[in-house]
């Protein structure tokens, strides 16, 4: 399996293969891979002649130094997991310097307001960091298709906006959320939970499913109250936000409209570890 640690090596390899008019699929990740990441790779392998995965913990998208410092780094184990999907996958695992050339700062983006909701509100600068790294990786890899998880639904919408605003010739494909057997959305951050916390964190998805049921005949405000009450009764969990929003604009649902698609979004702290989840409400 090919593993490249510099843009230069990756680009010269891709230039050699893309001359043969192959389609390139790309899966950007921060590593500590789980079955959710591997499902994106499966999609890429199925639909492209060449598949590239990047493993890069992007410092500019972290607004919390402790979260960045504690982010799991498991490159060797990641490579073994990638091999189980296919050993033809190209791994790009650059250093911070190779990407940022000593200037580890974000470009500023206007994503037409998508960046001000939820994750953007609670993680200042996060989507400038995401925009910066995704744009840079697209320029390096030049993929035809790029695969992103719906787990980070706001990020998926923002990447689609980035591509349309900058006219980047890549198709952005959203892929379903993979969950642990108890319903907890798979996340690299789950590795930091104790087994007890991981078990109890099933409450997040359970509450989201209850919220979905309630939303059939209750208002967004009433459903939000229900979720807030549920977490108030659980001192091990600290609800950061729960929001029911229009999928397209990500603006909060004030009054339901039959013509809109809605989605619930949640961020919860478990012992300082921040977990997010989302569910379609239509
Ligand atoms: P990350 O390594 O957390 O930056 O995630 C890399 C990609 O994997 C992103 O597009 C995520 O949305 C996606 N992803 C993360 N967790 C899951 C999951 N549980 N199911 C599906 N995709 C996921």
PDB file of C-alpha atoms and ligand atoms in Angstrom:
ATOM      1  CA  UNK A   1       0.000   0.000   0.000  1.00  0.00           C
ATOM      2  CA  UNK A   2       1.301   3.463  -0.875  1.00  0.00           C
ATOM      3  CA  UNK A   3       1.726   5.929   1.995  1.00  0.00           C
ATOM      4  CA  UNK A   4       2.889   9.458   1.140  1.00  0.00           C
ATOM      5  CA  UNK A   5       3.989  11.964   3.749  1.00  0.00           C
ATOM      6  CA  UNK A   6       4.488  14.958   1.459  1.00  0.00           C
ATOM      7  CA  UNK A   7       2.339  16.763  -1.108  1.00  0.00           C
ATOM      8  CA  UNK A   8       5.182  16.591  -3.596  1.00  0.00           C
ATOM      9  CA  UNK A   9       5.344  12.787  -3.559  1.00  0.00           C
ATOM     10  CA  UNK A  10       1.562  12.398  -3.631  1.00  0.00           C
ATOM     11  CA  UNK A  11       1.063  14.873  -6.481  1.00  0.00           C
ATOM     12  CA  UNK A  12       3.793  13.342  -8.643  1.00  0.00           C
ATOM     13  CA  UNK A  13       2.258   9.890  -8.144  1.00  0.00           C
ATOM     14  CA  UNK A  14      -1.265  11.142  -8.906  1.00  0.00           C
ATOM     15  CA  UNK A  15      -0.037  13.021 -11.984  1.00  0.00           C
ATOM     16  CA  UNK A  16       1.428   9.787 -13.303  1.00  0.00           C
ATOM     17  CA  UNK A  17      -1.834   7.831 -12.801  1.00  0.00           C
ATOM     18  CA  UNK A  18      -4.353  10.550 -13.716  1.00  0.00           C
ATOM     19  CA  UNK A  19      -2.833  10.797 -17.203  1.00  0.00           C
ATOM     20  CA  UNK A  20      -4.709   7.548 -17.765  1.00  0.00           C
ATOM     21  CA  UNK A  21      -8.070   9.342 -17.325  1.00  0.00           C
ATOM     22  CA  UNK A  22      -8.956   7.587 -14.100  1.00  0.00           C
ATOM     23  CA  UNK A  23     -11.516   8.934 -11.661  1.00  0.00           C
ATOM     24  CA  UNK A  24     -10.089   9.813  -8.275  1.00  0.00           C
ATOM     25  CA  UNK A  25     -12.120   9.357  -5.077  1.00  0.00           C
ATOM     26  CA  UNK A  26     -11.051  11.133  -1.901  1.00  0.00           C
ATOM     27  CA  UNK A  27     -11.841  10.624   1.795  1.00  0.00           C
ATOM     28  CA  UNK A  28     -10.423  13.327   4.086  1.00  0.00           C
ATOM     29  CA  UNK A  29     -10.064  12.240   7.738  1.00  0.00           C
ATOM     30  CA  UNK A  30      -8.231  13.062  10.928  1.00  0.00           C
ATOM     31  CA  UNK A  31      -7.362   9.409  11.540  1.00  0.00           C
ATOM     32  CA  UNK A  32      -8.130   7.149  14.518  1.00  0.00           C
ATOM     33  CA  UNK A  33     -10.221   5.331  11.965  1.00  0.00           C
ATOM     34  CA  UNK A  34     -13.406   3.408  12.732  1.00  0.00           C
ATOM     35  CA  UNK A  35     -16.056   1.639  10.657  1.00  0.00           C
ATOM     36  CA  UNK A  36     -17.691   4.981   9.742  1.00  0.00           C
ATOM     37  CA  UNK A  37     -14.505   6.165   8.030  1.00  0.00           C
ATOM     38  CA  UNK A  38     -14.083   2.781   6.355  1.00  0.00           C
ATOM     39  CA  UNK A  39     -17.637   2.990   4.956  1.00  0.00           C
ATOM     40  CA  UNK A  40     -16.634   6.195   3.133  1.00  0.00           C
ATOM     41  CA  UNK A  41     -13.620   4.375   1.720  1.00  0.00           C
ATOM     42  CA  UNK A  42     -15.847   1.496   0.555  1.00  0.00           C
ATOM     43  CA  UNK A  43     -17.976   4.018  -1.372  1.00  0.00           C
ATOM     44  CA  UNK A  44     -14.886   5.531  -2.932  1.00  0.00           C
ATOM     45  CA  UNK A  45     -13.414   2.170  -3.938  1.00  0.00           C
ATOM     46  CA  UNK A  46     -16.726   1.117  -5.489  1.00  0.00           C
ATOM     47  CA  UNK A  47     -16.989   4.204  -7.677  1.00  0.00           C
ATOM     48  CA  UNK A  48     -13.438   5.266  -8.560  1.00  0.00           C
ATOM     49  CA  UNK A  49     -10.358   3.743 -10.159  1.00  0.00           C
ATOM     50  CA  UNK A  50      -8.077   5.476  -7.639  1.00  0.00           C
ATOM     51  CA  UNK A  51      -8.940   6.190  -3.980  1.00  0.00           C
ATOM     52  CA  UNK A  52      -7.011   8.496  -1.666  1.00  0.00           C
ATOM     53  CA  UNK A  53      -7.508   8.885   2.085  1.00  0.00           C
ATOM     54  CA  UNK A  54      -5.864  11.737   3.952  1.00  0.00           C
ATOM     55  CA  UNK A  55      -5.012  11.390   7.621  1.00  0.00           C
ATOM     56  CA  UNK A  56      -4.264  14.795   9.053  1.00  0.00           C
ATOM     57  CA  UNK A  57      -5.234  16.285  12.399  1.00  0.00           C
ATOM     58  CA  UNK A  58      -5.823  19.812  11.172  1.00  0.00           C
ATOM     59  CA  UNK A  59      -4.773  22.264  13.898  1.00  0.00           C
ATOM     60  CA  UNK A  60      -6.631  25.274  12.479  1.00  0.00           C
ATOM     61  CA  UNK A  61     -10.079  23.719  12.986  1.00  0.00           C
ATOM     62  CA  UNK A  62      -9.593  23.183  16.732  1.00  0.00           C
ATOM     63  CA  UNK A  63     -10.787  25.992  18.975  1.00  0.00           C
ATOM     64  CA  UNK A  64      -9.769  24.075  22.091  1.00  0.00           C
ATOM     65  CA  UNK A  65      -6.067  23.354  22.701  1.00  0.00           C
ATOM     66  CA  UNK A  66      -6.778  20.385  24.985  1.00  0.00           C
ATOM     67  CA  UNK A  67      -9.043  18.767  22.377  1.00  0.00           C
ATOM     68  CA  UNK A  68      -6.266  19.114  19.773  1.00  0.00           C
ATOM     69  CA  UNK A  69      -3.557  17.807  22.143  1.00  0.00           C
ATOM     70  CA  UNK A  70      -5.660  14.802  23.149  1.00  0.00           C
ATOM     71  CA  UNK A  71      -6.914  13.936  19.673  1.00  0.00           C
ATOM     72  CA  UNK A  72      -5.978  10.241  19.165  1.00  0.00           C
ATOM     73  CA  UNK A  73      -3.148   9.532  16.689  1.00  0.00           C
ATOM     74  CA  UNK A  74      -2.957   5.896  15.572  1.00  0.00           C
ATOM     75  CA  UNK A  75      -1.380   5.937  12.096  1.00  0.00           C
ATOM     76  CA  UNK A  76      -0.031   2.357  12.094  1.00  0.00           C
ATOM     77  CA  UNK A  77      -3.364   0.886  13.222  1.00  0.00           C
ATOM     78  CA  UNK A  78      -5.158   3.135  10.701  1.00  0.00           C
ATOM     79  CA  UNK A  79      -3.035   1.773   7.857  1.00  0.00           C
ATOM     80  CA  UNK A  80      -3.889  -1.797   8.881  1.00  0.00           C
ATOM     81  CA  UNK A  81      -7.619  -0.930   8.875  1.00  0.00           C
ATOM     82  CA  UNK A  82      -7.371   0.708   5.445  1.00  0.00           C
ATOM     83  CA  UNK A  83      -5.720  -2.472   4.124  1.00  0.00           C
ATOM     84  CA  UNK A  84      -8.828  -4.445   5.146  1.00  0.00           C
ATOM     85  CA  UNK A  85     -10.832  -2.348   2.662  1.00  0.00           C
ATOM     86  CA  UNK A  86      -8.250  -2.501  -0.131  1.00  0.00           C
ATOM     87  CA  UNK A  87      -4.478  -2.336  -0.362  1.00  0.00           C
ATOM     88  CA  UNK A  88      -4.806  -0.212  -3.495  1.00  0.00           C
ATOM     89  CA  UNK A  89      -5.905   2.803  -1.398  1.00  0.00           C
ATOM     90  CA  UNK A  90      -3.371   5.632  -1.349  1.00  0.00           C
ATOM     91  CA  UNK A  91      -2.724   7.110   2.097  1.00  0.00           C
ATOM     92  CA  UNK A  92      -1.710  10.757   2.424  1.00  0.00           C
ATOM     93  CA  UNK A  93      -0.429  11.503   5.929  1.00  0.00           C
ATOM     94  CA  UNK A  94       1.397  14.837   5.778  1.00  0.00           C
ATOM     95  CA  UNK A  95       2.969  16.840   8.593  1.00  0.00           C
ATOM     96  CA  UNK A  96       1.523  20.195   9.698  1.00  0.00           C
ATOM     97  CA  UNK A  97       4.515  21.918   8.080  1.00  0.00           C
ATOM     98  CA  UNK A  98       4.014  20.171   4.759  1.00  0.00           C
ATOM     99  CA  UNK A  99       0.476  21.576   4.618  1.00  0.00           C
ATOM    100  CA  UNK A 100       0.920  24.993   6.250  1.00  0.00           C
ATOM    101  CA  UNK A 101       4.584  25.827   5.498  1.00  0.00           C
ATOM    102  CA  UNK A 102       5.135  27.332   8.940  1.00  0.00           C
ATOM    103  CA  UNK A 103       2.044  29.571   8.718  1.00  0.00           C
ATOM    104  CA  UNK A 104      -0.609  27.605  10.603  1.00  0.00           C
ATOM    105  CA  UNK A 105      -3.522  30.008  10.125  1.00  0.00           C
ATOM    106  CA  UNK A 106      -6.935  29.790   8.474  1.00  0.00           C
ATOM    107  CA  UNK A 107      -8.236  31.630   5.483  1.00  0.00           C
ATOM    108  CA  UNK A 108     -11.495  33.456   6.286  1.00  0.00           C
ATOM    109  CA  UNK A 109     -14.628  32.208   4.518  1.00  0.00           C
ATOM    110  CA  UNK A 110     -18.156  33.418   3.911  1.00  0.00           C
ATOM    111  CA  UNK A 111     -20.406  30.371   3.646  1.00  0.00           C
ATOM    112  CA  UNK A 112     -23.605  32.452   3.316  1.00  0.00           C
ATOM    113  CA  UNK A 113     -24.451  32.085   6.999  1.00  0.00           C
ATOM    114  CA  UNK A 114     -24.104  28.289   7.245  1.00  0.00           C
ATOM    115  CA  UNK A 115     -20.994  28.876   9.347  1.00  0.00           C
ATOM    116  CA  UNK A 116     -22.786  30.898  12.037  1.00  0.00           C
ATOM    117  CA  UNK A 117     -25.100  28.142  13.283  1.00  0.00           C
ATOM    118  CA  UNK A 118     -24.475  25.375  15.840  1.00  0.00           C
ATOM    119  CA  UNK A 119     -20.857  24.145  15.500  1.00  0.00           C
ATOM    120  CA  UNK A 120     -19.884  27.554  14.150  1.00  0.00           C
ATOM    121  CA  UNK A 121     -21.515  29.316  17.096  1.00  0.00           C
ATOM    122  CA  UNK A 122     -19.916  27.119  19.738  1.00  0.00           C
ATOM    123  CA  UNK A 123     -16.550  26.541  18.046  1.00  0.00           C
ATOM    124  CA  UNK A 124     -15.373  29.970  16.863  1.00  0.00           C
ATOM    125  CA  UNK A 125     -13.105  29.719  13.808  1.00  0.00           C
ATOM    126  CA  UNK A 126     -13.861  26.019  13.324  1.00  0.00           C
ATOM    127  CA  UNK A 127     -15.326  26.316   9.830  1.00  0.00           C
ATOM    128  CA  UNK A 128     -12.589  28.686   8.647  1.00  0.00           C
ATOM    129  CA  UNK A 129     -10.200  25.875   9.620  1.00  0.00           C
ATOM    130  CA  UNK A 130     -12.333  23.244   7.886  1.00  0.00           C
ATOM    131  CA  UNK A 131     -12.667  25.404   4.739  1.00  0.00           C
ATOM    132  CA  UNK A 132      -8.923  26.044   4.685  1.00  0.00           C
ATOM    133  CA  UNK A 133      -7.895  22.397   4.948  1.00  0.00           C
ATOM    134  CA  UNK A 134     -10.583  20.978   2.649  1.00  0.00           C
ATOM    135  CA  UNK A 135      -9.827  23.568  -0.055  1.00  0.00           C
ATOM    136  CA  UNK A 136      -6.097  22.888   0.241  1.00  0.00           C
ATOM    137  CA  UNK A 137      -6.570  19.102   0.129  1.00  0.00           C
ATOM    138  CA  UNK A 138      -8.861  19.412  -2.915  1.00  0.00           C
ATOM    139  CA  UNK A 139      -6.162  21.489  -4.650  1.00  0.00           C
ATOM    140  CA  UNK A 140      -3.553  18.830  -3.878  1.00  0.00           C
ATOM    141  CA  UNK A 141      -5.561  15.645  -4.605  1.00  0.00           C
ATOM    142  CA  UNK A 142      -7.830  17.103  -7.348  1.00  0.00           C
ATOM    143  CA  UNK A 143     -10.476  14.419  -6.749  1.00  0.00           C
ATOM    144  CA  UNK A 144     -13.470  13.792  -8.997  1.00  0.00           C
ATOM    145  CA  UNK A 145     -15.538  12.558  -6.030  1.00  0.00           C
ATOM    146  CA  UNK A 146     -15.132  13.349  -2.330  1.00  0.00           C
ATOM    147  CA  UNK A 147     -16.899  11.468   0.457  1.00  0.00           C
ATOM    148  CA  UNK A 148     -18.056  13.079   3.705  1.00  0.00           C
ATOM    149  CA  UNK A 149     -20.119  11.663   6.568  1.00  0.00           C
ATOM    150  CA  UNK A 150     -23.569  12.961   7.460  1.00  0.00           C
ATOM    151  CA  UNK A 151     -22.435  12.656  11.072  1.00  0.00           C
ATOM    152  CA  UNK A 152     -20.895  16.113  10.483  1.00  0.00           C
ATOM    153  CA  UNK A 153     -23.911  17.315   8.514  1.00  0.00           C
ATOM    154  CA  UNK A 154     -23.128  21.015   8.928  1.00  0.00           C
ATOM    155  CA  UNK A 155     -19.603  20.379   7.654  1.00  0.00           C
ATOM    156  CA  UNK A 156     -21.041  18.462   4.672  1.00  0.00           C
ATOM    157  CA  UNK A 157     -23.264  21.435   3.750  1.00  0.00           C
ATOM    158  CA  UNK A 158     -20.343  23.825   4.183  1.00  0.00           C
ATOM    159  CA  UNK A 159     -18.072  21.731   1.948  1.00  0.00           C
ATOM    160  CA  UNK A 160     -20.817  21.723  -0.719  1.00  0.00           C
ATOM    161  CA  UNK A 161     -20.994  25.522  -0.396  1.00  0.00           C
ATOM    162  CA  UNK A 162     -17.178  25.817  -0.615  1.00  0.00           C
ATOM    163  CA  UNK A 163     -17.149  23.784  -3.814  1.00  0.00           C
ATOM    164  CA  UNK A 164     -19.925  25.821  -5.431  1.00  0.00           C
ATOM    165  CA  UNK A 165     -18.486  29.212  -4.369  1.00  0.00           C
ATOM    166  CA  UNK A 166     -14.957  28.419  -5.543  1.00  0.00           C
ATOM    167  CA  UNK A 167     -16.147  26.396  -8.572  1.00  0.00           C
ATOM    168  CA  UNK A 168     -14.009  23.425  -7.521  1.00  0.00           C
ATOM    169  CA  UNK A 169     -14.680  20.559  -9.965  1.00  0.00           C
ATOM    170  CA  UNK A 170     -15.468  17.842  -7.427  1.00  0.00           C
ATOM    171  CA  UNK A 171     -18.678  16.006  -6.577  1.00  0.00           C
ATOM    172  CA  UNK A 172     -19.301  16.007  -2.818  1.00  0.00           C
ATOM    173  CA  UNK A 173     -21.099  12.881  -1.664  1.00  0.00           C
ATOM    174  CA  UNK A 174     -22.770  12.570   1.759  1.00  0.00           C
ATOM    175  CA  UNK A 175     -22.666   9.121   3.395  1.00  0.00           C
ATOM    176  CA  UNK A 176     -24.848   7.700   6.223  1.00  0.00           C
ATOM    177  CA  UNK A 177     -23.839   7.697   9.892  1.00  0.00           C
ATOM    178  CA  UNK A 178     -22.300   4.504  11.254  1.00  0.00           C
ATOM    179  CA  UNK A 179     -23.233   3.707  14.844  1.00  0.00           C
ATOM    180  CA  UNK A 180     -21.959   1.490  17.636  1.00  0.00           C
ATOM    181  CA  UNK A 181     -24.310  -1.384  18.599  1.00  0.00           C
ATOM    182  CA  UNK A 182     -25.883   0.790  21.331  1.00  0.00           C
ATOM    183  CA  UNK A 183     -26.659   3.549  18.814  1.00  0.00           C
ATOM    184  CA  UNK A 184     -23.832   5.944  19.745  1.00  0.00           C
ATOM    185  CA  UNK A 185     -22.522   7.578  16.545  1.00  0.00           C
ATOM    186  CA  UNK A 186     -19.026   6.288  15.847  1.00  0.00           C
ATOM    187  CA  UNK A 187     -16.397   8.935  16.485  1.00  0.00           C
ATOM    188  CA  UNK A 188     -12.648   9.003  17.035  1.00  0.00           C
ATOM    189  CA  UNK A 189     -13.419  10.850  20.279  1.00  0.00           C
ATOM    190  CA  UNK A 190     -15.338   7.797  21.595  1.00  0.00           C
ATOM    191  CA  UNK A 191     -11.889   6.263  22.222  1.00  0.00           C
ATOM    192  CA  UNK A 192     -11.450   8.775  25.033  1.00  0.00           C
ATOM    193  CA  UNK A 193     -14.599   7.639  26.881  1.00  0.00           C
ATOM    194  CA  UNK A 194     -14.453   5.047  29.664  1.00  0.00           C
ATOM    195  CA  UNK A 195     -16.431   1.877  28.940  1.00  0.00           C
ATOM    196  CA  UNK A 196     -19.116   3.084  31.384  1.00  0.00           C
ATOM    197  CA  UNK A 197     -19.336   6.499  29.675  1.00  0.00           C
ATOM    198  CA  UNK A 198     -19.457   4.864  26.262  1.00  0.00           C
ATOM    199  CA  UNK A 199     -22.293   2.618  27.368  1.00  0.00           C
ATOM    200  CA  UNK A 200     -24.255   5.484  28.939  1.00  0.00           C
ATOM    201  CA  UNK A 201     -23.688   7.723  25.906  1.00  0.00           C
ATOM    202  CA  UNK A 202     -26.392   5.649  24.184  1.00  0.00           C
ATOM    203  CA  UNK A 203     -28.742   8.251  25.699  1.00  0.00           C
ATOM    204  CA  UNK A 204     -27.736  10.713  22.956  1.00  0.00           C
ATOM    205  CA  UNK A 205     -29.124   8.729  20.028  1.00  0.00           C
ATOM    206  CA  UNK A 206     -32.011   7.395  22.124  1.00  0.00           C
ATOM    207  CA  UNK A 207     -33.053  10.994  22.873  1.00  0.00           C
ATOM    208  CA  UNK A 208     -32.630  11.972  19.213  1.00  0.00           C
ATOM    209  CA  UNK A 209     -34.980   9.151  18.162  1.00  0.00           C
ATOM    210  CA  UNK A 210     -37.521  10.266  20.789  1.00  0.00           C
ATOM    211  CA  UNK A 211     -37.178  13.839  19.512  1.00  0.00           C
ATOM    212  CA  UNK A 212     -37.904  12.651  15.980  1.00  0.00           C
ATOM    213  CA  UNK A 213     -41.063  10.885  17.150  1.00  0.00           C
ATOM    214  CA  UNK A 214     -42.229  13.933  19.106  1.00  0.00           C
ATOM    215  CA  UNK A 215     -41.575  16.298  16.209  1.00  0.00           C
ATOM    216  CA  UNK A 216     -44.325  14.540  14.234  1.00  0.00           C
ATOM    217  CA  UNK A 217     -46.936  16.439  16.281  1.00  0.00           C
ATOM    218  CA  UNK A 218     -45.066  18.902  18.509  1.00  0.00           C
ATOM    219  CA  UNK A 219     -43.302  22.170  17.748  1.00  0.00           C
ATOM    220  CA  UNK A 220     -39.522  22.524  17.544  1.00  0.00           C
ATOM    221  CA  UNK A 221     -39.692  24.536  20.787  1.00  0.00           C
ATOM    222  CA  UNK A 222     -41.543  21.766  22.640  1.00  0.00           C
ATOM    223  CA  UNK A 223     -39.165  19.088  21.354  1.00  0.00           C
ATOM    224  CA  UNK A 224     -36.176  21.214  22.395  1.00  0.00           C
ATOM    225  CA  UNK A 225     -37.636  21.576  25.904  1.00  0.00           C
ATOM    226  CA  UNK A 226     -38.028  17.789  26.101  1.00  0.00           C
ATOM    227  CA  UNK A 227     -34.374  17.229  25.128  1.00  0.00           C
ATOM    228  CA  UNK A 228     -33.140  19.894  27.566  1.00  0.00           C
ATOM    229  CA  UNK A 229     -35.140  18.283  30.396  1.00  0.00           C
ATOM    230  CA  UNK A 230     -33.776  14.841  29.523  1.00  0.00           C
ATOM    231  CA  UNK A 231     -30.176  16.018  29.874  1.00  0.00           C
ATOM    232  CA  UNK A 232     -30.874  18.097  32.980  1.00  0.00           C
ATOM    233  CA  UNK A 233     -31.833  14.807  34.601  1.00  0.00           C
ATOM    234  CA  UNK A 234     -28.438  13.292  33.699  1.00  0.00           C
ATOM    235  CA  UNK A 235     -25.601  15.044  35.542  1.00  0.00           C
ATOM    236  CA  UNK A 236     -22.928  13.024  33.666  1.00  0.00           C
ATOM    237  CA  UNK A 237     -23.963  14.763  30.449  1.00  0.00           C
ATOM    238  CA  UNK A 238     -23.832  18.468  29.682  1.00  0.00           C
ATOM    239  CA  UNK A 239     -25.958  19.542  26.759  1.00  0.00           C
ATOM    240  CA  UNK A 240     -24.226  22.260  24.730  1.00  0.00           C
ATOM    241  CA  UNK A 241     -26.967  22.677  22.157  1.00  0.00           C
ATOM    242  CA  UNK A 242     -29.937  20.931  20.617  1.00  0.00           C
ATOM    243  CA  UNK A 243     -31.324  22.549  17.515  1.00  0.00           C
ATOM    244  CA  UNK A 244     -33.954  21.635  14.962  1.00  0.00           C
ATOM    245  CA  UNK A 245     -32.972  23.276  11.719  1.00  0.00           C
ATOM    246  CA  UNK A 246     -33.809  23.509   8.046  1.00  0.00           C
ATOM    247  CA  UNK A 247     -31.400  21.082   6.308  1.00  0.00           C
ATOM    248  CA  UNK A 248     -30.647  23.512   3.476  1.00  0.00           C
ATOM    249  CA  UNK A 249     -30.066  26.765   5.384  1.00  0.00           C
ATOM    250  CA  UNK A 250     -29.326  25.289   8.848  1.00  0.00           C
ATOM    251  CA  UNK A 251     -31.491  28.081  10.277  1.00  0.00           C
ATOM    252  CA  UNK A 252     -33.503  27.088  13.358  1.00  0.00           C
ATOM    253  CA  UNK A 253     -37.062  25.904  12.766  1.00  0.00           C
ATOM    254  CA  UNK A 254     -39.372  28.514  14.286  1.00  0.00           C
ATOM    255  CA  UNK A 255     -42.620  27.428  12.611  1.00  0.00           C
ATOM    256  CA  UNK A 256     -42.824  24.107  10.739  1.00  0.00           C
ATOM    257  CA  UNK A 257     -43.332  24.268   6.982  1.00  0.00           C
ATOM    258  CA  UNK A 258     -44.475  21.248   4.969  1.00  0.00           C
ATOM    259  CA  UNK A 259     -42.119  22.111   2.118  1.00  0.00           C
ATOM    260  CA  UNK A 260     -38.916  22.041   4.186  1.00  0.00           C
ATOM    261  CA  UNK A 261     -36.670  19.193   5.279  1.00  0.00           C
ATOM    262  CA  UNK A 262     -35.739  19.339   8.933  1.00  0.00           C
ATOM    263  CA  UNK A 263     -32.944  17.776  10.934  1.00  0.00           C
ATOM    264  CA  UNK A 264     -32.109  17.740  14.637  1.00  0.00           C
ATOM    265  CA  UNK A 265     -28.543  18.501  15.742  1.00  0.00           C
ATOM    266  CA  UNK A 266     -26.981  17.932  19.139  1.00  0.00           C
ATOM    267  CA  UNK A 267     -23.670  18.501  20.937  1.00  0.00           C
ATOM    268  CA  UNK A 268     -23.122  16.983  24.384  1.00  0.00           C
ATOM    269  CA  UNK A 269     -20.155  16.916  26.730  1.00  0.00           C
ATOM    270  CA  UNK A 270     -19.391  13.678  28.550  1.00  0.00           C
ATOM    271  CA  UNK A 271     -16.602  14.287  31.049  1.00  0.00           C
ATOM    272  CA  UNK A 272     -15.188  17.168  28.902  1.00  0.00           C
ATOM    273  CA  UNK A 273     -15.329  15.034  25.741  1.00  0.00           C
ATOM    274  CA  UNK A 274     -17.528  16.637  23.138  1.00  0.00           C
ATOM    275  CA  UNK A 275     -19.832  14.394  21.094  1.00  0.00           C
ATOM    276  CA  UNK A 276     -22.150  15.396  18.247  1.00  0.00           C
ATOM    277  CA  UNK A 277     -24.991  13.637  16.472  1.00  0.00           C
ATOM    278  CA  UNK A 278     -27.779  14.415  14.035  1.00  0.00           C
ATOM    279  CA  UNK A 279     -30.967  12.822  12.750  1.00  0.00           C
ATOM    280  CA  UNK A 280     -33.235  13.560   9.797  1.00  0.00           C
ATOM    281  CA  UNK A 281     -36.752  14.448  10.965  1.00  0.00           C
ATOM    282  CA  UNK A 282     -38.636  13.925   7.698  1.00  0.00           C
TER     283      UNK A 282
HETATM  284  P1  LIG B   1     -13.012  12.949  11.048  1.00  0.00           P
HETATM  285  O1  LIG B   1     -11.862  12.013  11.019  1.00  0.00           O
HETATM  286  O2  LIG B   1     -13.777  12.948  12.326  1.00  0.00           O
HETATM  287  O3  LIG B   1     -12.646  14.329  10.569  1.00  0.00           O
HETATM  288  O4  LIG B   1     -14.040  12.390   9.980  1.00  0.00           O
HETATM  289  C1  LIG B   1     -13.658  12.155   8.651  1.00  0.00           C
HETATM  290  C2  LIG B   1     -14.885  11.870   7.828  1.00  0.00           C
HETATM  291  O5  LIG B   1     -15.546  10.715   8.355  1.00  0.00           O
HETATM  292  C3  LIG B   1     -15.903  13.014   7.892  1.00  0.00           C
HETATM  293  O6  LIG B   1     -16.484  13.185   6.609  1.00  0.00           O
HETATM  294  C4  LIG B   1     -16.901  12.517   8.894  1.00  0.00           C
HETATM  295  O7  LIG B   1     -18.191  13.056   8.736  1.00  0.00           O
HETATM  296  C5  LIG B   1     -16.894  11.026   8.599  1.00  0.00           C
HETATM  297  N1  LIG B   1     -17.393  10.291   9.746  1.00  0.00           N
HETATM  298  C6  LIG B   1     -17.015  10.442  11.046  1.00  0.00           C
HETATM  299  N2  LIG B   1     -17.738   9.640  11.850  1.00  0.00           N
HETATM  300  C7  LIG B   1     -18.604   8.968  11.047  1.00  0.00           C
HETATM  301  C8  LIG B   1     -19.621   7.994  11.277  1.00  0.00           C
HETATM  302  N3  LIG B   1     -19.910   7.567  12.496  1.00  0.00           N
HETATM  303  N4  LIG B   1     -20.300   7.511  10.204  1.00  0.00           N
HETATM  304  C9  LIG B   1     -20.024   7.959   8.951  1.00  0.00           C
HETATM  305  N5  LIG B   1     -19.079   8.880   8.667  1.00  0.00           N
HETATM  306  C10 LIG B   1     -18.374   9.375   9.693  1.00  0.00           C
END
